DNA sequence: TGACATTTGTCCTAATTAGGATTATATTAC
DNA sequence: GTAATATAATCCTAATTAGGACAAATGTCA
């Protein structure tokens, strides 16, 4: 994280507001999600798998921003809850296809809109649509500064996150 | 976290850029900090204790944004490394005062400026000073939306974070 | 002063987190 | 076609994460 003592620096003063805003969001969001019986990471996986036939672990990792080591455990718990299912994928015997079960689909249809409705007012009360556009632009510039886009060959692999 | 499927919503579309920017920063920053032999959370504690006589756990928790349950363990590890020290504080036998040891002070004087210099270019390359000001304003509005300031009596307690 | 609530820090638990090692499979280069 | 390399997913580890329970100390209020 970092924190208090960068207040004077004209650039690093952004750091604490960034962490504070993210953590405030994350903690409120996570607590709400857990009322629905899943963790925040599990929720991310469920949302990602909704409306898709299935995804490979590498794809899921890239979309959910969960690193590979973490993802295995998250999927284990979702599988033991009967929410997702791992199947082989034709053509590559290394990969697996992670899919929602019927129960998982039901859950998705409930939790996704519910949580979207829960979160929206927090953003709406803080920022106008125009401000959202501006902030999005700045945030993406910041992201790209820390994590330059791999210009070369498209990597479908873990490398998109790291390693 | 959350993720991909809010792209259309005029407010929730901010969510993914926020998470991506924060995580990109956090991962780069953490890896760099760990090269110096401490974790990101340990670094936060060290930075907070630099230039201070000592802080109580509640104060440290508020400043570092580390929740109480986590903080105990972080302090345990810092103490066993000889970086911090817990002492009793006069006047309240419940509280303890966490201080940097001499070794901890030395470490602080090295790691703090080193890491500041490491981080600065990432921000500088992404945003102008004016953009930093604007973004700070928006981030704080977002934070306050998720975590309203307790208008009433100042709470010095864990409640500032949660519970 | 006594009852009652609050605060402080620790302990405990389930889960996440990230990175490195590992095994199995694909892909590439020669 | 085989050797070298890269990728997929899992396993392993140390550490963080947050919340609830807890005991001790302090504060409040009648």
Short mmCIF file of C-alpha atoms (C1' of nucleotides) in Angstrom, two decimals:
data_model
loop_
_atom_site.label_atom_id
_atom_site.label_comp_id
_atom_site.label_asym_id
_atom_site.label_seq_id
_atom_site.Cartn_x
_atom_site.Cartn_y
_atom_site.Cartn_z
CA UNK A 1 0.00 0.00 0.00
CA UNK A 2 2.10 2.88 1.08
CA UNK A 3 0.79 5.85 2.80
CA UNK A 4 0.76 8.97 4.75
CA UNK A 5 4.13 10.52 4.15
CA UNK A 6 3.91 11.26 0.46
CA UNK A 7 1.51 14.12 1.00
CA UNK A 8 3.92 16.77 -0.17
CA UNK A 9 5.12 15.15 -3.39
CA UNK A 10 3.17 16.53 -6.36
CA UNK A 11 2.84 13.06 -7.86
CA UNK A 12 2.99 10.62 -4.99
CA UNK A 13 0.22 12.45 -3.17
CA UNK A 14 -2.12 10.55 -5.46
CA UNK A 15 -1.12 7.32 -3.81
CA UNK A 16 -3.05 7.49 -0.59
CA UNK A 17 -6.33 8.63 -2.18
CA UNK A 18 -5.97 5.78 -4.65
CA UNK A 19 -5.51 3.20 -1.92
CA UNK A 20 -8.22 4.70 0.27
CA UNK A 21 -10.76 4.81 -2.53
CA UNK A 22 -9.99 1.30 -3.68
CA UNK A 23 -10.07 -0.19 -0.19
CA UNK A 24 -13.26 1.64 0.75
CA UNK A 25 -14.92 0.23 -2.34
CA UNK A 26 -13.45 -3.23 -1.93
CA UNK A 27 -14.44 -3.67 1.68
CA UNK A 28 -18.00 -2.48 1.22
CA UNK A 29 -18.39 -4.59 -1.90
CA UNK A 30 -16.89 -7.72 -0.36
CA UNK A 31 -19.03 -7.60 2.75
CA UNK A 32 -22.14 -7.28 0.63
CA UNK A 33 -21.09 -10.14 -1.62
CA UNK A 34 -20.46 -12.42 1.34
CA UNK A 35 -24.02 -11.90 2.52
CA UNK A 36 -24.93 -13.83 -0.62
CA UNK A 37 -22.83 -16.80 0.46
CA UNK A 38 -19.74 -16.44 -1.73
CA UNK A 39 -16.48 -14.56 -1.41
CA UNK A 40 -15.48 -11.61 -3.57
CA UNK A 41 -13.10 -13.71 -5.65
CA UNK A 42 -15.67 -16.44 -6.09
CA UNK A 43 -18.16 -13.79 -7.18
CA UNK A 44 -15.74 -12.53 -9.82
CA UNK A 45 -15.37 -16.00 -11.25
CA UNK A 46 -19.14 -16.55 -11.31
CA UNK A 47 -19.75 -13.23 -13.06
CA UNK A 48 -17.07 -13.98 -15.61
CA UNK A 49 -18.53 -17.39 -16.40
CA UNK A 50 -22.09 -16.13 -16.76
CA UNK A 51 -23.25 -15.95 -20.37
CA UNK A 52 -20.22 -17.91 -21.59
CA UNK A 53 -19.87 -21.55 -22.51
CA UNK A 54 -16.81 -21.96 -20.40
CA UNK A 55 -13.36 -20.59 -19.92
CA UNK A 56 -9.91 -21.96 -19.50
CA UNK A 57 -8.01 -21.16 -16.31
CA UNK A 58 -5.65 -18.86 -18.15
CA UNK A 59 -8.55 -16.90 -19.62
CA UNK A 60 -10.30 -16.74 -16.28
CA UNK A 61 -7.14 -15.53 -14.63
CA UNK A 62 -6.71 -12.78 -17.16
CA UNK A 63 -10.30 -11.60 -16.86
CA UNK A 64 -10.69 -11.82 -13.10
CA UNK A 65 -7.18 -10.55 -12.37
CA UNK A 66 -6.74 -13.48 -9.99
CA UNK A 67 -3.27 -15.01 -10.28
CA UNK A 68 -2.87 -18.66 -11.14
CA UNK A 69 -1.87 -19.85 -7.70
CA UNK A 70 -4.93 -18.27 -6.15
CA UNK A 71 -7.31 -19.33 -8.86
CA UNK A 72 -6.83 -23.06 -8.32
CA UNK A 73 -8.03 -22.76 -4.73
CA UNK A 74 -10.93 -20.49 -5.60
CA UNK A 75 -12.09 -22.98 -8.22
CA UNK A 76 -11.70 -25.86 -5.77
CA UNK A 77 -14.09 -24.17 -3.35
CA UNK A 78 -16.56 -23.22 -6.08
CA UNK A 79 -16.49 -26.77 -7.35
CA UNK A 80 -17.09 -28.28 -3.94
CA UNK A 81 -20.07 -25.94 -3.56
CA UNK A 82 -21.45 -27.27 -6.82
CA UNK A 83 -21.26 -23.90 -8.52
CA UNK A 84 -18.67 -24.64 -11.18
CA UNK A 85 -17.41 -27.71 -12.93
CA UNK A 86 -14.10 -28.56 -14.58
CA UNK A 87 -14.19 -30.42 -17.87
CA UNK A 88 -11.56 -31.40 -20.36
CA UNK A 89 -11.31 -29.36 -23.52
CA UNK A 90 -10.80 -30.97 -26.88
CA UNK A 91 -7.55 -30.29 -28.66
CA UNK A 92 -5.36 -29.50 -25.66
CA UNK A 93 -5.06 -32.01 -22.90
CA UNK A 94 -3.23 -29.56 -20.66
CA UNK A 95 -6.13 -27.15 -20.43
CA UNK A 96 -9.46 -27.50 -18.68
CA UNK A 97 -12.73 -25.75 -19.28
CA UNK A 98 -14.38 -24.20 -16.26
CA UNK A 99 -18.17 -23.91 -16.56
CA UNK A 100 -21.05 -22.91 -14.33
CA UNK A 101 -23.32 -25.75 -13.29
CA UNK A 102 -27.06 -25.24 -13.55
CA UNK A 103 -27.01 -24.19 -9.94
CA UNK A 104 -24.19 -21.80 -10.76
CA UNK A 105 -26.21 -20.28 -13.59
CA UNK A 106 -29.14 -19.71 -11.25
CA UNK A 107 -26.83 -18.09 -8.73
CA UNK A 108 -25.30 -15.89 -11.42
CA UNK A 109 -28.67 -14.66 -12.58
CA UNK A 110 -29.46 -13.62 -9.05
CA UNK A 111 -26.23 -12.22 -7.66
CA UNK A 112 -25.02 -10.25 -10.65
CA UNK A 113 -27.90 -7.78 -11.00
CA UNK A 114 -28.37 -7.66 -7.25
CA UNK A 115 -24.83 -6.57 -6.67
CA UNK A 116 -24.80 -4.18 -9.60
CA UNK A 117 -27.83 -2.44 -8.11
CA UNK A 118 -26.13 -2.36 -4.75
CA UNK A 119 -22.98 -0.73 -6.07
CA UNK A 120 -24.38 1.77 -8.56
CA UNK A 121 -25.58 4.39 -6.08
CA UNK A 122 -22.15 4.65 -4.48
CA UNK A 123 -20.66 5.71 -7.78
CA UNK A 124 -23.61 7.80 -8.83
CA UNK A 125 -23.52 9.78 -5.61
CA UNK A 126 -19.83 10.50 -5.97
CA UNK A 127 -19.35 11.37 -9.62
CA UNK A 128 -21.14 12.66 -12.70
CA UNK A 129 -21.05 10.64 -15.91
CA UNK A 130 -18.58 13.12 -17.32
CA UNK A 131 -16.36 12.76 -14.28
CA UNK A 132 -16.55 9.01 -14.63
CA UNK A 133 -15.27 9.35 -18.19
CA UNK A 134 -12.37 11.53 -17.14
CA UNK A 135 -11.43 9.35 -14.23
CA UNK A 136 -11.57 6.25 -16.38
CA UNK A 137 -9.10 7.82 -18.76
CA UNK A 138 -6.68 8.71 -15.99
CA UNK A 139 -6.97 5.34 -14.30
CA UNK A 140 -6.16 3.53 -17.53
CA UNK A 141 -3.13 5.73 -18.07
CA UNK A 142 -1.98 4.85 -14.59
CA UNK A 143 -2.56 1.16 -15.19
CA UNK A 144 -0.62 1.27 -18.43
CA UNK A 145 2.23 3.04 -16.75
CA UNK A 146 2.61 0.27 -14.21
CA UNK A 147 1.79 -2.53 -16.58
CA UNK A 148 2.80 -1.69 -20.14
CA UNK A 149 0.77 -3.46 -22.80
CA UNK A 150 2.79 -6.26 -24.36
CA UNK A 151 3.02 -4.81 -27.83
CA UNK A 152 4.39 -7.96 -29.45
CA UNK A 153 2.66 -11.25 -29.97
CA UNK A 154 -0.57 -11.68 -28.10
CA UNK A 155 0.12 -13.79 -25.08
CA UNK A 156 -2.82 -15.84 -23.93
CA UNK A 157 -0.81 -17.03 -21.01
CA UNK A 158 -0.18 -16.25 -17.38
CA UNK A 159 2.26 -13.66 -18.58
CA UNK A 160 -0.56 -11.24 -18.99
CA UNK A 161 -0.62 -10.92 -15.27
CA UNK A 162 2.89 -11.80 -14.36
CA UNK A 163 5.31 -14.65 -14.51
CA UNK B 1 -13.14 -7.10 -7.15
CA UNK B 2 -15.75 -7.37 -9.79
CA UNK B 3 -15.13 -7.06 -13.38
CA UNK B 4 -15.77 -7.27 -17.02
CA UNK B 5 -19.49 -7.13 -17.39
CA UNK B 6 -20.22 -3.64 -16.17
CA UNK B 7 -18.79 -2.06 -19.30
CA UNK B 8 -22.10 -0.67 -20.46
CA UNK B 9 -23.26 0.94 -17.25
CA UNK B 10 -22.42 4.66 -17.25
CA UNK B 11 -21.30 4.49 -13.63
CA UNK B 12 -20.15 0.94 -13.02
CA UNK B 13 -17.82 1.09 -16.00
CA UNK B 14 -15.45 2.91 -13.65
CA UNK B 15 -15.09 -0.23 -11.60
CA UNK B 16 -12.73 -2.24 -13.73
CA UNK B 17 -10.32 0.62 -14.48
CA UNK B 18 -10.21 1.32 -10.75
CA UNK B 19 -9.35 -2.25 -9.89
CA UNK B 20 -6.90 -2.58 -12.77
CA UNK B 21 -5.06 0.60 -11.89
CA UNK B 22 -4.89 -0.24 -8.22
CA UNK B 23 -3.72 -3.80 -8.77
CA UNK B 24 -1.15 -2.78 -11.36
CA UNK B 25 0.29 -0.29 -8.90
CA UNK B 26 0.06 -2.63 -5.94
CA UNK B 27 1.77 -5.56 -7.58
CA UNK B 28 4.64 -3.54 -8.99
CA UNK B 29 5.10 -1.74 -5.72
CA UNK B 30 4.94 -4.88 -3.59
CA UNK B 31 7.46 -6.78 -5.67
CA UNK B 32 9.87 -3.89 -5.42
CA UNK B 33 9.40 -3.60 -1.67
CA UNK B 34 10.05 -7.30 -1.17
CA UNK B 35 13.43 -6.94 -2.85
CA UNK B 36 14.31 -4.89 0.21
CA UNK B 37 13.48 -7.75 2.54
CA UNK B 38 10.08 -6.74 3.91
CA UNK B 39 6.51 -7.19 2.75
CA UNK B 40 4.27 -4.36 1.58
CA UNK B 41 2.32 -4.29 4.83
CA UNK B 42 5.50 -4.34 6.88
CA UNK B 43 6.79 -1.45 4.77
CA UNK B 44 3.66 0.56 5.50
CA UNK B 45 4.15 0.11 9.22
CA UNK B 46 7.81 1.08 9.02
CA UNK B 47 7.03 4.22 7.04
CA UNK B 48 4.30 5.20 9.46
CA UNK B 49 6.59 4.80 12.46
CA UNK B 50 9.44 6.77 10.94
CA UNK B 51 9.80 10.25 12.43
CA UNK B 52 7.39 9.44 15.25
CA UNK B 53 8.04 8.49 18.83
CA UNK B 54 5.69 5.56 18.67
CA UNK B 55 2.13 4.70 17.89
CA UNK B 56 -0.59 2.67 19.45
CA UNK B 57 -2.02 -0.27 17.50
CA UNK B 58 -5.28 1.57 16.95
CA UNK B 59 -3.46 4.59 15.53
CA UNK B 60 -1.27 2.40 13.36
CA UNK B 61 -4.30 0.56 12.07
CA UNK B 62 -6.01 3.78 11.13
CA UNK B 63 -2.98 5.17 9.33
CA UNK B 64 -1.86 2.05 7.52
CA UNK B 65 -5.40 0.90 6.70
CA UNK B 66 -4.46 -2.53 8.03
CA UNK B 67 -7.27 -4.06 10.07
CA UNK B 68 -6.65 -5.08 13.64
CA UNK B 69 -6.61 -8.82 13.10
CA UNK B 70 -3.98 -8.46 10.40
CA UNK B 71 -1.91 -5.92 12.26
CA UNK B 72 -1.09 -8.18 15.19
CA UNK B 73 0.58 -10.68 12.88
CA UNK B 74 2.43 -8.04 10.90
CA UNK B 75 3.82 -6.58 14.12
CA UNK B 76 4.78 -10.05 15.35
CA UNK B 77 6.92 -10.57 12.26
CA UNK B 78 8.44 -7.09 12.40
CA UNK B 79 9.25 -7.63 16.06
CA UNK B 80 10.90 -10.99 15.45
CA UNK B 81 13.01 -9.33 12.76
CA UNK B 82 14.12 -6.75 15.31
CA UNK B 83 12.59 -3.88 13.37
CA UNK B 84 9.92 -2.79 15.84
CA UNK B 85 9.40 -3.09 19.54
CA UNK B 86 6.27 -3.12 21.70
CA UNK B 87 6.34 -1.16 24.93
CA UNK B 88 3.76 -0.33 27.53
CA UNK B 89 2.31 3.14 27.47
CA UNK B 90 1.74 5.10 30.67
CA UNK B 91 -1.82 5.92 31.58
CA UNK B 92 -3.58 3.09 29.76
CA UNK B 93 -2.60 -0.43 30.56
CA UNK B 94 -4.65 -1.81 27.68
CA UNK B 95 -2.65 -0.03 25.00
CA UNK B 96 0.88 -0.63 23.78
CA UNK B 97 3.27 1.68 22.02
CA UNK B 98 4.87 0.35 18.87
CA UNK B 99 8.26 1.90 18.08
CA UNK B 100 11.04 1.38 15.57
CA UNK B 101 14.23 -0.07 17.01
CA UNK B 102 17.52 1.55 16.04
CA UNK B 103 17.80 -1.02 13.32
CA UNK B 104 14.27 -0.16 12.23
CA UNK B 105 15.14 3.54 12.04
CA UNK B 106 18.13 2.75 9.85
CA UNK B 107 15.95 0.64 7.61
CA UNK B 108 13.33 3.39 7.41
CA UNK B 109 15.87 5.97 6.38
CA UNK B 110 16.93 3.73 3.53
CA UNK B 111 13.74 2.16 2.24
CA UNK B 112 11.45 5.16 2.33
CA UNK B 113 13.30 7.48 -0.07
CA UNK B 114 14.38 4.51 -2.19
CA UNK B 115 10.85 3.39 -2.76
CA UNK B 116 9.54 6.92 -3.28
CA UNK B 117 12.09 7.39 -6.04
CA UNK B 118 11.11 4.07 -7.51
CA UNK B 119 7.42 4.91 -7.64
CA UNK B 120 7.48 8.56 -8.72
CA UNK B 121 8.22 8.01 -12.42
CA UNK B 122 5.25 5.70 -12.83
CA UNK B 123 2.93 8.50 -11.76
CA UNK B 124 4.82 11.22 -13.53
CA UNK B 125 4.72 9.36 -16.81
CA UNK B 126 0.99 8.83 -16.56
CA UNK B 127 -0.40 12.14 -15.35
CA UNK B 128 0.31 15.85 -15.19
CA UNK B 129 0.26 17.61 -11.84
CA UNK B 130 -3.07 19.14 -12.73
CA UNK B 131 -4.48 15.73 -13.59
CA UNK B 132 -3.19 14.42 -10.28
CA UNK B 133 -5.14 17.15 -8.52
CA UNK B 134 -8.33 16.35 -10.38
CA UNK B 135 -7.98 12.63 -9.86
CA UNK B 136 -7.29 13.10 -6.16
CA UNK B 137 -10.51 15.03 -5.82
CA UNK B 138 -12.54 12.35 -7.56
CA UNK B 139 -10.91 9.53 -5.63
CA UNK B 140 -11.69 11.17 -2.32
CA UNK B 141 -15.30 11.66 -3.33
CA UNK B 142 -15.48 8.00 -4.17
CA UNK B 143 -13.89 7.03 -0.87
CA UNK B 144 -16.32 9.21 1.06
CA UNK B 145 -19.22 7.70 -0.78
CA UNK B 146 -18.25 4.21 0.31
CA UNK B 147 -17.04 5.21 3.74
CA UNK B 148 -18.90 8.25 5.03
CA UNK B 149 -16.93 10.32 7.52
CA UNK B 150 -18.25 9.72 11.02
CA UNK B 151 -19.56 13.23 11.58
CA UNK B 152 -20.12 12.77 15.29
CA UNK B 153 -17.55 12.30 17.99
CA UNK B 154 -14.07 11.51 16.79
CA UNK B 155 -13.50 7.83 17.14
CA UNK B 156 -9.91 6.87 17.81
CA UNK B 157 -10.90 3.26 17.69
CA UNK B 158 -11.05 0.35 15.32
CA UNK B 159 -14.37 1.71 14.16
CA UNK B 160 -12.58 4.05 11.83
CA UNK B 161 -11.86 1.11 9.65
CA UNK B 162 -14.59 -1.20 10.56
CA UNK B 163 -15.79 -2.66 13.79
"C1'" DT C 1 -19.58 3.33 44.21
"C1'" DG C 2 -21.67 0.04 40.98
"C1'" DA C 3 -23.72 -1.55 36.68
"C1'" DC C 4 -22.95 -1.28 31.92
"C1'" DA C 5 -20.91 -0.22 27.84
"C1'" DT C 6 -16.64 0.83 25.23
"C1'" DT C 7 -12.02 0.40 24.01
"C1'" DT C 8 -7.56 -2.24 23.43
"C1'" DG C 9 -5.01 -5.69 21.75
"C1'" DT C 10 -4.68 -10.61 20.92
"C1'" DC C 11 -6.22 -15.07 19.25
"C1'" DC C 12 -8.64 -17.90 15.97
"C1'" DT C 13 -10.53 -19.23 11.53
"C1'" DA C 14 -11.40 -19.64 6.54
"C1'" DA C 15 -9.97 -17.66 2.59
"C1'" DT C 16 -7.10 -15.10 -0.46
"C1'" DT C 17 -2.63 -13.66 -2.27
"C1'" DA C 18 1.60 -14.26 -5.18
"C1'" DG C 19 5.57 -16.56 -6.54
"C1'" DG C 20 8.28 -20.66 -7.32
"C1'" DA C 21 8.51 -25.62 -8.29
"C1'" DT C 22 6.49 -29.40 -10.76
"C1'" DT C 23 4.23 -32.43 -14.18
"C1'" DA C 24 2.10 -32.99 -18.42
"C1'" DT C 25 1.34 -31.52 -22.87
"C1'" DA C 26 2.14 -28.54 -27.09
"C1'" DT C 27 4.87 -25.88 -30.03
"C1'" DT C 28 9.04 -24.43 -32.23
"C1'" DA C 29 13.42 -24.83 -34.32
"C1'" DC C 30 16.72 -27.33 -36.53
"C1'" DG D 1 11.39 -36.22 -36.10
"C1'" DT D 2 13.74 -35.07 -32.14
"C1'" DA D 3 15.50 -31.63 -28.91
"C1'" DA D 4 14.70 -27.39 -26.77
"C1'" DT D 5 11.37 -24.34 -25.32
"C1'" DA D 6 6.94 -22.67 -23.90
"C1'" DT D 7 2.42 -23.26 -21.92
"C1'" DA D 8 -1.45 -25.24 -18.68
"C1'" DA D 9 -2.79 -26.22 -14.42
"C1'" DT D 10 -1.74 -27.81 -9.89
"C1'" DC D 11 0.82 -27.93 -5.53
"C1'" DC D 12 3.37 -25.68 -1.95
"C1'" DT D 13 4.72 -21.98 1.09
"C1'" DA D 14 4.78 -17.69 3.88
"C1'" DA D 15 2.12 -13.94 4.50
"C1'" DT D 16 -1.88 -11.15 4.42
"C1'" DT D 17 -6.85 -10.38 4.93
"C1'" DA D 18 -11.13 -9.53 7.69
"C1'" DG D 19 -14.32 -10.67 11.05
"C1'" DG D 20 -15.76 -12.63 15.40
"C1'" DA D 21 -14.68 -14.00 20.12
"C1'" DC D 22 -12.19 -12.89 24.06
"C1'" DA D 23 -10.01 -10.85 28.53
"C1'" DA D 24 -8.37 -6.85 30.57
"C1'" DA D 25 -8.74 -2.13 31.35
"C1'" DT D 26 -11.16 2.12 31.03
"C1'" DG D 27 -15.09 5.23 30.68
"C1'" DT D 28 -19.97 6.63 31.61
"C1'" DC D 29 -23.82 7.54 34.21
"C1'" DA D 30 -27.01 7.22 37.73
#
